[in-house]
Amino acid sequence: MLQRIGAAPARRAALRAPALRGATALARRGVSDFAKAVHEITAEREKLKIVPPPLDAKLTGMLVELLKKPPADEADFLLEQLTNRVPPGVDEAAYVKASFLTALVKGETSSPLVTKQRAVELLGTMQGGYNVDTLVGALDDPQVAETAAAQLKKTLLVFEAFYDVEEKAKKGNTHAKAVLQSWADAEWFTSRPKVAEKMTVTVFKVPGETNTDDLSPAPDAWSRPDIPLHALAMLKNPREGVPTDVPAAIDELKRKGHPLAYVGDVVGTGSSRKSATNSVLWYMGDDIPYVPNKRGGGVCIGGKIAPIFYNTMEDSGALPLEFDVSCVEMGDVIDIHPYEGKVIKGGKQVATFELKSHVLLDEVQAGGRIPLIIGRQVTKRARDALGLGPSAVFRLPTDAAPAAAGYTLAQKMVGKACGVAGVLPGQYCEPLMTTVGSQDTTGPMTRDELKDLACLGFLADLTMQSFCHTAAYPKPVDVVTHHTLPDFIMSRGGVSLRPGDGIIHTWLNRMLVPDTVGTGGDSHTRFPIGISFPAGSGLVAFAAATGLMPLDMPESVLVRFTGTMQPGVTLRDLVHAIPYVAIQRGLLTVEKKGKKNVFSGRILEIEGLEHLKCEQAFELSDASAERSAAGCTIKLAKEPVIEYLRSNVTMLKWMIAEGYGERRTLERRIGRMEEWLAKPVLMEADKAATYAATIEINMDEIKEPILCAPNDPDDARLLSDVAGDKVDEVFIGSCMTNIGHFRAAGKLLAKHDGQLPAKLWVAPPTKMDAAQLTAEGYYSTYGKVGARTEMPGCSLCMGNQARVNDKATVVSTSTRNFPNRLGKGANVYLASAELAAIAAIIGRLPTPAEYSSYFKSLDATAADTYRYLNFDQVPAFQQKASKVEISSEIREEAKKLQAKMSQ
């Protein structure tokens, strides 16, 4: 948990100004190598006007050696470094610090600057992990027992050490009793300041839509773990209404003497980047005592706040509010009254609002939603141990009334993960996370969050790490991540892919157990079977570490397809038909001011396409991210799911044979899949289930392709509305594609003589797809027409690797087309692979008639074109898989887990 230590004095301006104020003076005289190294780092960062990074393990090792025999004139400097510049939790540097302080407490070493008492106090600032055992042991030491107890009272990441404290209390240790009573009384919470009755803030307003690409640009993804450095990229792409020099504008607004609030018409759409939240809070949040280079708190206001961004703000202890922001402008000073739900400007009330939940006030007081959840658990355990009833300290989530009509498919899946029949909208729950995914541009941040949570082992059944966003064009920092992150994940029981393997979603989907719940640190973690609720890196870390995820159950919107797919219409066109029809019905607007979006924050539930293969179903669930939906379910027939899982069992066994780890986790997942295959039953929505809205899409009426026009994935238009637009570049790739799309494109391209008039990029989702396409001769076709084939992975979709030319007009099969995502000033249409290939051939968007004439050539070989990779029918995979045996112990473990979820 990201626990904010509150009782110790708040860190001074150490995070706002360079934390090493004495470094410049130290550099002018004979000083320690440590001080010189720190000064050099600080001087480099001062050029960028940002604070230095926290100390790493090497520098912390140098520091502790100096503390044993400190130079006389470096005492204050060294103590500042030890106190405020070493990360807490289970960071490598934290291990060095905790080991040193533990040695001081045990009398195994000494320092003239750090007494035994002070060592215990400093251990208490480290949140959890390496410090806990020493603090618990110190409860028996008369010299420091009282101090140790004081520190443990505000430490929540104690995990199994809770029982050690309980045992000491039972044996009569008065200090342990005091700790237990303090936890029971929730003093860790009540000692923190409550949310103020009135909050005065200065408005920093960004008109229109702010997506997470604006706040955390993809080309700067490499710097995301370094929050102050990455924050320099926030809003760096010019846009109307935003100052050119954002940091300078922020400094100017702060001179009014109030904290800033980030305000926008629509805030936080797009990717699930906690880095976007981190950047906003670095400028507008509060320092966290004893935690270097990280901030929490703050206020974020939007006419609409995207659900994942809202959640990451919650997790960071911020106060997210939604109301009509047309009443405020950049630089306005406003008073926010959180309890009364009103906004005052110039003495007049200009807006009202309602908190999403009154529990939000507790989340802010606790320093975030995750600290509150873990803290409440510690308090409950302590009260149970003392024989006390439930605590009355906390605001409790309000449960919805029992179901009267029935449950939707999503409500049943979440209910199953919570051990109940169903969970209704508005109910708070903590579903079991069966599958958790982490990708490489958020993975280093997730690693940091896991360290903050003192996580040394995953409780989620399967946690997987990919390297799909950085493998093709790695920066030096990415290469380091490629070498270090796999071991970190696997040492905690997770599964790690390898650079070049391909896209996280295509792989993770093959590891799913039907009708279960999961999450991932990518907004497109949208399961084709089961349901996922994508999240920022902090919540993903929490889900992986604890096996649970906090969720306020959203409402559902039902999309029901009827009729028959018409000739030339692809599944991607049905994907775009969802926003197209919603626009026609007035349930979705492209205009950002006063934005309407019936899907935002709700679960998109799809019916009427039960015959789809699981690979096809993912196209629909994947695109729910562009609808700003909280999650997605798709009703499928049993047969395609059985086919998919049989293939996936073989693939996972192949992974084991290929040396992928962690083997035990992969074996357990194979066991769970086989248990489901033995009794293949899929959940279905109750007929009487109710939805916030129902949208029927008659496929008989969709007779031509539907695209999303530049530069908004909501701006769905018929091909006839945009035909003729010149096309400069075409991208066929991303998680929205599968092997059938590349065969279809290849067959169209094979009929073209010479080089293409438009530049074509081709990037299959996995290395298995690339190998199969190569074996079938498609790569030869791509080369013949001059296509640029990319390493399997995200390629242009992410925007942090290769880029299209400035101001190019592009047809792309990628997930979204926000401004500047694929290239600076690029105008990007989203379309099917088939339409994209035709646009590459003729250099413009075709007319419906032209499109139809090209597409007809695919009909004769459709069965061959749209074959999917069934690994249980591929000899190379079969042979490897046949040599893998799953132990009886693991099978029994998997059987129990699957049986538990089936109750």
CSV table of C-alpha atoms in Angstrom, one decimal, residues 206 225 254 326 535 546 586:
chain,number,residue,atom,x,y,z
A,206,VAL,CA,-7.2,23.1,-20.4
A,225,PRO,CA,9.3,6.3,-13.6
A,254,LYS,CA,1.0,29.6,-7.8
A,326,SER,CA,-17.9,26.5,-18.3
A,535,ALA,CA,-6.3,0.4,-14.3
A,546,THR,CA,-3.1,-8.8,-3.0
A,586,GLY,CA,-28.1,11.2,-29.4
